[in-house]
Amino acid sequence: FPAFLRERGASTWVSGAGMTLLLIAGALGSYVVGSLSDSHSRLHILAFVTTAHFLSMLVFLRTDNWLQIPIILMIGFLEIAAFPVLMAMVQDSFTEDRAFINGLFLAMNFLGTSLAVPLVGRLADLYNFQTAFQLAAWILPFGLLGMGWVYRINKISRLV
């Protein structure tokens, strides 16, 4: 993210500050959205967060200068917010093996992130960070398909 901001003309200091803002907003987002998911439908919250994250990434690509700051805060808030909700869903689904499934979830998340970082870096090398960021934004809505599948499975299991 700092390299992406540098590509867009930000100084090194501003790029680092942007990353700091993103992570601070993410910590707040994980607390707020995680708490909300305890009293509301986790799938609905994930669908909202995914859609809002997608839209905020597209808006970010079309803003410049100081207008990027509130969008960076929104992206950070939404990006990390899904993690505790997903973890709660995993633990709710596997009540007998929570420790094992939680470890598996964390391992898969770590592996996915570890593979995504060099892939995004390669895309940025081949094209630019703008294109890589835009592609990442357009991948997000595909998560809604998985949420629809989980919703359908949950609905069927309640009927049985």
Short mmCIF file of C-alpha atoms in Angstrom, two decimals:
data_model
loop_
_atom_site.label_atom_id
_atom_site.label_comp_id
_atom_site.label_asym_id
_atom_site.label_seq_id
_atom_site.Cartn_x
_atom_site.Cartn_y
_atom_site.Cartn_z
CA PHE A 1 0.00 0.00 0.00
CA PRO A 2 2.76 2.51 0.72
CA ALA A 3 4.36 1.72 -2.65
CA PHE A 4 0.98 2.22 -4.31
CA LEU A 5 0.64 5.63 -2.65
CA ARG A 6 4.20 6.50 -3.74
CA GLU A 7 3.28 5.58 -7.31
CA ARG A 8 0.35 7.97 -7.04
CA GLY A 9 2.70 10.81 -6.05
CA ALA A 10 2.68 10.72 -2.25
CA SER A 11 5.89 11.26 -0.29
CA THR A 12 7.46 8.44 1.70
CA TRP A 13 6.22 10.00 4.94
CA VAL A 14 2.65 10.36 3.66
CA SER A 15 2.71 6.79 2.31
CA GLY A 16 3.77 5.44 5.69
CA ALA A 17 1.15 7.58 7.43
CA GLY A 18 -1.47 6.21 5.02
CA MET A 19 -0.57 2.65 6.02
CA THR A 20 -0.73 3.62 9.70
CA LEU A 21 -4.19 5.15 9.21
CA LEU A 22 -5.33 2.04 7.37
CA LEU A 23 -4.24 -0.26 10.20
CA ILE A 24 -5.65 1.93 12.99
CA ALA A 25 -9.00 2.10 11.20
CA GLY A 26 -8.81 -1.68 10.71
CA ALA A 27 -8.38 -2.28 14.43
CA LEU A 28 -11.43 -0.13 15.11
CA GLY A 29 -13.35 -1.87 12.32
CA SER A 30 -12.62 -5.34 13.64
CA TYR A 31 -13.87 -4.31 17.09
CA VAL A 32 -17.03 -2.56 15.88
CA VAL A 33 -18.04 -5.04 13.18
CA GLY A 34 -17.07 -8.05 15.30
CA SER A 35 -19.31 -6.75 18.09
CA LEU A 36 -22.17 -6.10 15.65
CA SER A 37 -21.91 -9.65 14.32
CA ASP A 38 -22.65 -10.99 17.79
CA SER A 39 -26.16 -9.50 17.64
CA HIS A 40 -26.90 -9.49 13.89
CA SER A 41 -26.63 -11.96 11.03
CA ARG A 42 -22.97 -12.63 10.33
CA LEU A 43 -23.68 -13.28 6.64
CA HIS A 44 -25.55 -10.01 6.22
CA ILE A 45 -22.75 -8.12 7.92
CA LEU A 46 -20.15 -9.81 5.70
CA ALA A 47 -22.19 -9.00 2.60
CA PHE A 48 -22.45 -5.35 3.64
CA VAL A 49 -18.74 -5.12 4.51
CA THR A 50 -17.71 -6.76 1.22
CA THR A 51 -19.91 -4.47 -0.87
CA ALA A 52 -18.85 -1.33 1.00
CA HIS A 53 -15.19 -2.34 0.77
CA PHE A 54 -15.49 -2.87 -2.98
CA LEU A 55 -17.15 0.51 -3.46
CA SER A 56 -14.67 2.35 -1.24
CA MET A 57 -11.74 0.86 -3.19
CA LEU A 58 -13.25 2.08 -6.46
CA VAL A 59 -13.85 5.55 -5.00
CA PHE A 60 -10.25 5.63 -3.73
CA LEU A 61 -8.97 5.05 -7.26
CA ARG A 62 -10.81 8.16 -8.41
CA THR A 63 -9.73 10.54 -5.64
CA ASP A 64 -6.59 12.55 -5.13
CA ASN A 65 -4.70 14.39 -2.37
CA TRP A 66 -6.37 14.98 0.98
CA LEU A 67 -9.67 13.46 -0.21
CA GLN A 68 -7.94 10.09 -0.02
CA ILE A 69 -7.64 10.25 3.78
CA PRO A 70 -11.29 9.51 4.64
CA ILE A 71 -11.35 6.81 1.96
CA ILE A 72 -8.18 5.22 3.39
CA LEU A 73 -9.88 5.18 6.80
CA MET A 74 -12.97 3.56 5.29
CA ILE A 75 -10.92 0.93 3.42
CA GLY A 76 -8.96 0.08 6.56
CA PHE A 77 -12.10 -0.11 8.67
CA LEU A 78 -13.74 -2.49 6.20
CA GLU A 79 -10.72 -4.53 5.15
CA ILE A 80 -9.85 -5.91 8.56
CA ALA A 81 -13.45 -5.89 9.84
CA ALA A 82 -14.37 -9.12 8.08
CA PHE A 83 -11.71 -11.20 9.84
CA PRO A 84 -13.34 -11.56 13.29
CA VAL A 85 -16.73 -12.17 11.68
CA LEU A 86 -15.29 -14.97 9.54
CA MET A 87 -13.53 -16.44 12.57
CA ALA A 88 -16.77 -16.39 14.56
CA MET A 89 -18.61 -18.08 11.69
CA VAL A 90 -15.98 -20.82 11.52
CA GLN A 91 -16.16 -21.40 15.26
CA ASP A 92 -19.98 -21.42 15.23
CA SER A 93 -19.97 -24.03 12.47
CA PHE A 94 -17.57 -26.44 14.19
CA THR A 95 -18.51 -26.43 17.86
CA GLU A 96 -16.78 -29.69 18.75
CA ASP A 97 -13.36 -28.97 17.23
CA ARG A 98 -13.04 -25.21 17.73
CA ALA A 99 -9.33 -25.14 18.51
CA PHE A 100 -8.42 -27.29 15.50
CA ILE A 101 -10.70 -25.46 13.08
CA ASN A 102 -9.54 -22.08 14.34
CA GLY A 103 -5.93 -23.12 13.74
CA LEU A 104 -6.85 -24.36 10.27
CA PHE A 105 -8.66 -21.09 9.51
CA LEU A 106 -5.67 -19.03 10.64
CA ALA A 107 -3.26 -21.22 8.65
CA MET A 108 -5.37 -20.90 5.49
CA ASN A 109 -5.60 -17.14 5.97
CA PHE A 110 -1.84 -16.87 6.45
CA LEU A 111 -1.16 -19.03 3.40
CA GLY A 112 -3.60 -17.07 1.25
CA THR A 113 -2.10 -13.76 2.28
CA SER A 114 1.42 -15.09 1.76
CA LEU A 115 0.54 -16.08 -1.79
CA ALA A 116 -1.43 -12.92 -2.58
CA VAL A 117 1.35 -10.47 -1.71
CA PRO A 118 3.85 -11.67 -4.36
CA LEU A 119 1.02 -12.00 -6.88
CA VAL A 120 -0.04 -8.38 -6.38
CA GLY A 121 3.62 -7.35 -6.52
CA ARG A 122 4.06 -9.18 -9.82
CA LEU A 123 0.94 -7.55 -11.25
CA ALA A 124 2.26 -4.16 -10.15
CA ASP A 125 5.59 -4.92 -11.86
CA LEU A 126 3.89 -6.03 -15.09
CA TYR A 127 1.37 -3.20 -15.20
CA ASN A 128 1.24 -0.77 -12.25
CA PHE A 129 -0.17 -0.56 -8.74
CA GLN A 130 -3.30 1.20 -9.99
CA THR A 131 -4.20 -1.81 -12.15
CA ALA A 132 -3.33 -4.31 -9.39
CA PHE A 133 -5.46 -2.38 -6.87
CA GLN A 134 -8.33 -2.15 -9.33
CA LEU A 135 -8.16 -5.90 -10.01
CA ALA A 136 -8.17 -6.58 -6.26
CA ALA A 137 -11.28 -4.43 -5.93
CA TRP A 138 -13.09 -6.27 -8.72
CA ILE A 139 -12.31 -9.66 -7.13
CA LEU A 140 -14.14 -8.71 -3.91
CA PRO A 141 -17.71 -9.13 -5.26
CA PHE A 142 -16.96 -12.79 -6.00
CA GLY A 143 -16.94 -13.29 -2.24
CA LEU A 144 -20.68 -12.60 -2.33
CA LEU A 145 -21.12 -15.83 -4.31
CA GLY A 146 -19.51 -17.80 -1.50
CA MET A 147 -21.70 -16.02 1.04
CA GLY A 148 -24.77 -16.97 -0.97
CA TRP A 149 -23.63 -20.58 -0.94
CA VAL A 150 -23.11 -20.51 2.85
CA TYR A 151 -26.53 -18.88 3.31
CA ARG A 152 -28.14 -21.61 1.21
CA ILE A 153 -26.36 -24.39 3.12
CA ASN A 154 -27.44 -22.86 6.46
CA LYS A 155 -31.03 -22.56 5.26
CA ILE A 156 -31.12 -26.19 4.10
CA SER A 157 -29.55 -27.45 7.35
CA ARG A 158 -32.22 -25.66 9.39
CA LEU A 159 -34.94 -27.43 7.41
CA VAL A 160 -33.49 -30.89 8.00
#
